[in-house]
């Protein structure tokens, strides 16, 4: 064993057994760059290989590990199968090996090599002999190499790298890793009976037994949740320590007038949410509230009232929308309701800010407090705008922006403004605590009355004709339709041969079945002006059929659109499908969502069936998380925090609650400030600049 130590931040290339070529693959395929990334590339599963069974002792139906020398390698084709066979022998006997339809296996085999084979012994129905034809994994041993034994890790891998590669490299890393000092507070360690860090890091990869494995997992999961919670609380505390918040007065005439101007009665959930908001705004501490509500549940009206409240108190409000189209839409709605009450609203759009004169005029009015409410995209509001008295910032669909960005805007005013975040992503409670641990939460659960539920159907490509005939009939009944296609990463050579799916679909539909209907294509790569013009024309009802990529995912209100066809639906996340589907069913007509998929995979089918069975975003999210695991639900860029490496939002709910309570205690305990420096280092290591706000402190 070598004694050479390394730093966790060292390039993974320098680990024995890796080198530049494999390092490149690790970086590209798995985003593993450093020793630390590799160490925390935790196994997704394990296989029990604690002992090798002598071949002479094998019995039918045993699941075993055998080691022997390969001979009689052969490949043949029958009408139904491609079959690879060989014979594995050790000192005690021999057994036939068979692989069906796994051609790639052949290249890894050669007569005379030593193999470790894991699988199940079966009676071959043809020859009547014991054989191994259910081989779950195998790998070749170098000459003189001893097979690894124990409960062996199975890593999230990629085709170019074998499990054996990962196992050997991980062993090398652990051999060279100096003993890791404990970083969790001693009291927590004792109270929760947690395994020491050093032991846990080793045991998670190569556990002695399953009990040790579970303890290692629990410890690492706790640490992960605890670090994130501490990080979020530090952010919150720092904000609260730094500057004073604004204490708004109780609601007066203007808020009352705005409520009366709204053409409908608020739902119970909306009223409750607005009460939560008012209570926060009337306190000295800055409001940090998340309003979570399904697409179309009516979050925007509530946010509008909160903006009126800040205006009533002499402050200004900013409303940040995720896209320009949405900003325009909100601006029109707000203006219609609030201008008559004397509230001045400005739209910061790309058009306006591209003219220097207009931009400067608006900026001046904002800095004089002549404008009460500013609506724009996140980017536009963040840019050079100086508010005279910013009282409230509303961020719509915040999960698209990072936590750090959220703070950037408010940094520029003397008093710390209240902050309201709205999201339509149905995040389960446990996940909310993890991702939005620094926010208080209000829920809008029930949709406003009178909505027609959206009917969802899963269909295969063979039904295309019927599907599009139906779309046609809706269009001829006066309605509009969306067709959504996935984005596919194609290599340059493929791009030359094939159009991307949306363009291909558009060509096919607009030239054939819909040649007499006004169709348009909307694509993320188009110029913003063109995109806006197309969206505007669709909103105005001129374009009847809109073929697009997911650019339409976020919030445009076209109540006359009643059908959405989603092609290759299995390629989308459930959260995304739900968000897309929310584009229809916004008016009083019955709406339909048709998911087209030819996927044969059970999990893909199961996911689409959930879409068919419910329109409740929360149920969907939970079902999706259970099917796929938490890792892939959001995707990092969507919530600004990295996906969890080891904790599981379902399994570890209790651990999360414990971690949050522990973090609350530690972050408010003045005596423990030293501990933060350790924690900061750790957060930086694990999550990079995601917590730069506190790690820079
Ligand atoms: P969200 O922002 O949550 O997606 P919106 O605030 O855009 O939802 O509301 C969706 C639609 O429902 C809008 O047309 C809005 O005017 C309408 N709406 C909101 N609240 C109510 C309500 N309480 N009763 C009837 N219609 C409502
Ligand atoms: Mg909205």
mmCIF file of C-alpha atoms in Angstrom, residues 7-177:
data_model
loop_
_atom_site.group_PDB
_atom_site.id
_atom_site.type_symbol
_atom_site.label_atom_id
_atom_site.label_comp_id
_atom_site.label_asym_id
_atom_site.label_seq_id
_atom_site.Cartn_x
_atom_site.Cartn_y
_atom_site.Cartn_z
ATOM 1 C CA UNK A 7 -5.823 16.420 -1.687
ATOM 2 C CA UNK A 8 -9.523 15.974 -2.303
ATOM 3 C CA UNK A 9 -9.339 18.730 -4.871
ATOM 4 C CA UNK A 10 -6.660 16.925 -6.929
ATOM 5 C CA UNK A 11 -7.548 15.931 -10.459
ATOM 6 C CA UNK A 12 -8.881 12.392 -10.669
ATOM 7 C CA UNK A 13 -6.360 11.761 -13.450
ATOM 8 C CA UNK A 14 -3.654 11.246 -10.820
ATOM 9 C CA UNK A 15 -5.368 8.329 -9.146
ATOM 10 C CA UNK A 16 -3.655 4.990 -9.750
ATOM 11 C CA UNK A 17 -5.572 3.037 -12.363
ATOM 12 C CA UNK A 18 -7.154 6.088 -14.008
ATOM 13 C CA UNK A 19 -4.852 8.319 -16.038
ATOM 14 C CA UNK A 20 -5.760 10.934 -18.649
ATOM 15 C CA UNK A 21 -7.902 8.802 -20.928
ATOM 16 C CA UNK A 22 -10.270 7.455 -18.275
ATOM 17 C CA UNK A 23 -10.227 10.820 -16.476
ATOM 18 C CA UNK A 24 -11.604 12.372 -19.643
ATOM 19 C CA UNK A 25 -14.452 9.848 -19.781
ATOM 20 C CA UNK A 26 -15.235 10.343 -16.092
ATOM 21 C CA UNK A 27 -15.413 14.083 -16.606
ATOM 22 C CA UNK A 28 -17.524 13.931 -19.712
ATOM 23 C CA UNK A 29 -19.928 11.201 -18.787
ATOM 24 C CA UNK A 30 -20.254 11.424 -15.027
ATOM 25 C CA UNK A 31 -19.016 14.906 -14.167
ATOM 26 C CA UNK A 32 -16.336 13.419 -11.913
ATOM 27 C CA UNK A 33 -13.352 15.747 -11.875
ATOM 28 C CA UNK A 34 -11.641 15.463 -8.522
ATOM 29 C CA UNK A 35 -10.688 12.841 -5.953
ATOM 30 C CA UNK A 36 -13.578 14.057 -3.863
ATOM 31 C CA UNK A 37 -16.039 13.680 -6.725
ATOM 32 C CA UNK A 38 -14.853 10.121 -7.193
ATOM 33 C CA UNK A 39 -14.985 9.295 -3.491
ATOM 34 C CA UNK A 40 -18.550 10.556 -3.304
ATOM 35 C CA UNK A 41 -19.620 8.751 -6.451
ATOM 36 C CA UNK A 42 -21.573 6.443 -4.192
ATOM 37 C CA UNK A 43 -22.702 2.965 -5.241
ATOM 38 C CA UNK A 44 -26.237 2.688 -6.546
ATOM 39 C CA UNK A 45 -26.440 -0.929 -5.373
ATOM 40 C CA UNK A 46 -24.365 -3.820 -4.079
ATOM 41 C CA UNK A 47 -23.829 -7.452 -4.906
ATOM 42 C CA UNK A 48 -23.103 -10.068 -2.334
ATOM 43 C CA UNK A 49 -19.857 -11.760 -3.313
ATOM 44 C CA UNK A 50 -18.627 -12.775 0.039
ATOM 45 C CA UNK A 51 -17.500 -16.195 -1.038
ATOM 46 C CA UNK A 52 -16.493 -18.091 -4.148
ATOM 47 C CA UNK A 53 -18.252 -21.410 -4.695
ATOM 48 C CA UNK A 54 -16.134 -24.254 -6.093
ATOM 49 C CA UNK A 55 -17.613 -25.254 -9.445
ATOM 50 C CA UNK A 56 -17.820 -28.888 -8.338
ATOM 51 C CA UNK A 57 -20.246 -27.879 -5.553
ATOM 52 C CA UNK A 58 -22.736 -25.979 -7.701
ATOM 53 C CA UNK A 59 -26.411 -26.846 -7.519
ATOM 54 C CA UNK A 60 -29.287 -25.846 -9.725
ATOM 55 C CA UNK A 61 -30.943 -22.557 -8.698
ATOM 56 C CA UNK A 62 -27.942 -21.371 -6.649
ATOM 57 C CA UNK A 63 -26.978 -17.721 -7.047
ATOM 58 C CA UNK A 64 -23.214 -17.806 -6.888
ATOM 59 C CA UNK A 65 -19.827 -16.330 -7.617
ATOM 60 C CA UNK A 66 -17.462 -18.671 -9.454
ATOM 61 C CA UNK A 67 -13.908 -18.196 -10.647
ATOM 62 C CA UNK A 68 -12.249 -20.278 -13.329
ATOM 63 C CA UNK A 69 -10.509 -20.439 -16.667
ATOM 64 C CA UNK A 70 -12.473 -20.036 -19.895
ATOM 65 C CA UNK A 71 -12.313 -22.466 -22.817
ATOM 66 C CA UNK A 72 -14.384 -23.549 -25.823
ATOM 67 C CA UNK A 73 -15.517 -19.982 -26.543
ATOM 68 C CA UNK A 74 -18.035 -20.014 -29.364
ATOM 69 C CA UNK A 75 -20.527 -17.704 -31.053
ATOM 70 C CA UNK A 76 -23.472 -18.817 -33.175
ATOM 71 C CA UNK A 77 -26.758 -17.542 -34.520
ATOM 72 C CA UNK A 78 -30.107 -19.253 -34.521
ATOM 73 C CA UNK A 79 -33.306 -17.879 -35.959
ATOM 74 C CA UNK A 80 -34.226 -16.425 -32.575
ATOM 75 C CA UNK A 81 -30.986 -15.821 -30.710
ATOM 76 C CA UNK A 82 -27.364 -14.892 -30.994
ATOM 77 C CA UNK A 83 -25.718 -17.254 -28.564
ATOM 78 C CA UNK A 84 -22.282 -17.029 -26.999
ATOM 79 C CA UNK A 85 -21.078 -20.103 -25.110
ATOM 80 C CA UNK A 86 -17.971 -21.211 -23.264
ATOM 81 C CA UNK A 87 -16.884 -23.516 -20.471
ATOM 82 C CA UNK A 88 -15.533 -22.353 -17.132
ATOM 83 C CA UNK A 89 -13.292 -24.734 -15.198
ATOM 84 C CA UNK A 90 -11.609 -24.738 -11.806
ATOM 85 C CA UNK A 91 -9.856 -27.561 -9.913
ATOM 86 C CA UNK A 92 -13.164 -29.057 -8.799
ATOM 87 C CA UNK A 93 -15.125 -29.164 -12.065
ATOM 88 C CA UNK A 94 -16.538 -27.263 -15.030
ATOM 89 C CA UNK A 95 -19.801 -25.660 -16.126
ATOM 90 C CA UNK A 96 -21.112 -24.273 -19.440
ATOM 91 C CA UNK A 97 -21.725 -20.509 -19.658
ATOM 92 C CA UNK A 98 -24.326 -19.072 -22.003
ATOM 93 C CA UNK A 99 -25.192 -15.514 -23.019
ATOM 94 C CA UNK A 100 -28.220 -14.816 -25.203
ATOM 95 C CA UNK A 101 -28.348 -11.810 -27.531
ATOM 96 C CA UNK A 102 -25.431 -10.037 -25.883
ATOM 97 C CA UNK A 103 -23.013 -9.709 -28.772
ATOM 98 C CA UNK A 104 -20.845 -7.120 -27.040
ATOM 99 C CA UNK A 105 -19.839 -9.758 -24.494
ATOM 100 C CA UNK A 106 -17.855 -11.635 -27.119
ATOM 101 C CA UNK A 107 -15.193 -8.959 -27.480
ATOM 102 C CA UNK A 108 -14.397 -9.115 -23.806
ATOM 103 C CA UNK A 109 -13.774 -12.864 -23.841
ATOM 104 C CA UNK A 110 -10.897 -14.990 -24.975
ATOM 105 C CA UNK A 111 -10.008 -18.643 -24.445
ATOM 106 C CA UNK A 112 -7.588 -19.095 -21.565
ATOM 107 C CA UNK A 113 -8.481 -16.005 -19.511
ATOM 108 C CA UNK A 114 -9.511 -16.216 -15.851
ATOM 109 C CA UNK A 115 -13.023 -14.991 -15.190
ATOM 110 C CA UNK A 116 -15.096 -14.079 -12.184
ATOM 111 C CA UNK A 117 -18.715 -14.881 -13.026
ATOM 112 C CA UNK A 118 -21.756 -13.941 -10.961
ATOM 113 C CA UNK A 119 -25.095 -15.466 -11.787
ATOM 114 C CA UNK A 120 -27.595 -18.208 -11.287
ATOM 115 C CA UNK A 121 -27.216 -21.914 -12.082
ATOM 116 C CA UNK A 122 -30.043 -23.289 -14.225
ATOM 117 C CA UNK A 123 -30.955 -26.544 -15.888
ATOM 118 C CA UNK A 124 -30.542 -26.135 -19.624
ATOM 119 C CA UNK A 125 -33.819 -27.304 -21.149
ATOM 120 C CA UNK A 126 -32.110 -28.401 -24.344
ATOM 121 C CA UNK A 127 -29.133 -30.368 -23.027
ATOM 122 C CA UNK A 128 -30.568 -31.212 -19.605
ATOM 123 C CA UNK A 129 -27.299 -30.101 -18.020
ATOM 124 C CA UNK A 130 -26.573 -27.584 -15.284
ATOM 125 C CA UNK A 131 -25.432 -24.376 -16.912
ATOM 126 C CA UNK A 132 -25.023 -20.697 -16.128
ATOM 127 C CA UNK A 133 -27.331 -18.860 -18.485
ATOM 128 C CA UNK A 134 -28.422 -16.086 -16.152
ATOM 129 C CA UNK A 135 -25.155 -14.229 -15.790
ATOM 130 C CA UNK A 136 -25.616 -10.912 -14.005
ATOM 131 C CA UNK A 137 -22.017 -9.811 -14.341
ATOM 132 C CA UNK A 138 -18.539 -11.069 -15.062
ATOM 133 C CA UNK A 139 -15.067 -9.712 -15.441
ATOM 134 C CA UNK A 140 -11.619 -10.916 -16.404
ATOM 135 C CA UNK A 141 -8.805 -11.092 -13.883
ATOM 136 C CA UNK A 142 -5.285 -10.079 -14.763
ATOM 137 C CA UNK A 143 -2.729 -12.849 -14.391
ATOM 138 C CA UNK A 144 -2.032 -13.456 -10.728
ATOM 139 C CA UNK A 145 -4.832 -11.104 -9.631
ATOM 140 C CA UNK A 146 -7.052 -12.251 -6.773
ATOM 141 C CA UNK A 147 -10.780 -11.634 -7.185
ATOM 142 C CA UNK A 148 -12.289 -8.942 -4.940
ATOM 143 C CA UNK A 149 -14.565 -10.520 -2.411
ATOM 144 C CA UNK A 150 -17.157 -9.088 -0.096
ATOM 145 C CA UNK A 151 -20.299 -7.067 -0.562
ATOM 146 C CA UNK A 152 -19.226 -5.315 -3.710
ATOM 147 C CA UNK A 153 -20.392 -1.906 -4.890
ATOM 148 C CA UNK A 154 -22.257 -1.363 -8.132
ATOM 149 C CA UNK A 155 -21.657 2.165 -9.355
ATOM 150 C CA UNK A 156 -23.654 4.395 -11.626
ATOM 151 C CA UNK A 157 -21.449 3.717 -14.624
ATOM 152 C CA UNK A 158 -21.202 4.245 -18.315
ATOM 153 C CA UNK A 159 -20.636 1.770 -21.118
ATOM 154 C CA UNK A 160 -16.966 2.643 -21.471
ATOM 155 C CA UNK A 161 -16.113 1.898 -17.836
ATOM 156 C CA UNK A 162 -16.708 -1.436 -16.119
ATOM 157 C CA UNK A 163 -17.734 -2.036 -12.544
ATOM 158 C CA UNK A 164 -14.388 -3.673 -12.049
ATOM 159 C CA UNK A 165 -12.656 -0.482 -13.142
ATOM 160 C CA UNK A 166 -14.576 1.508 -10.538
ATOM 161 C CA UNK A 167 -13.991 -1.045 -7.812
ATOM 162 C CA UNK A 168 -10.253 -1.208 -8.346
ATOM 163 C CA UNK A 169 -9.840 2.543 -8.615
ATOM 164 C CA UNK A 170 -11.979 3.097 -5.509
ATOM 165 C CA UNK A 171 -9.876 0.589 -3.571
ATOM 166 C CA UNK A 172 -6.770 2.504 -4.620
ATOM 167 C CA UNK A 173 -8.284 5.777 -3.539
ATOM 168 C CA UNK A 174 -9.349 4.464 -0.150
ATOM 169 C CA UNK A 175 -5.914 2.900 0.406
ATOM 170 C CA UNK A 176 -4.267 6.256 -0.153
ATOM 171 C CA UNK A 177 -6.830 8.331 1.717
#
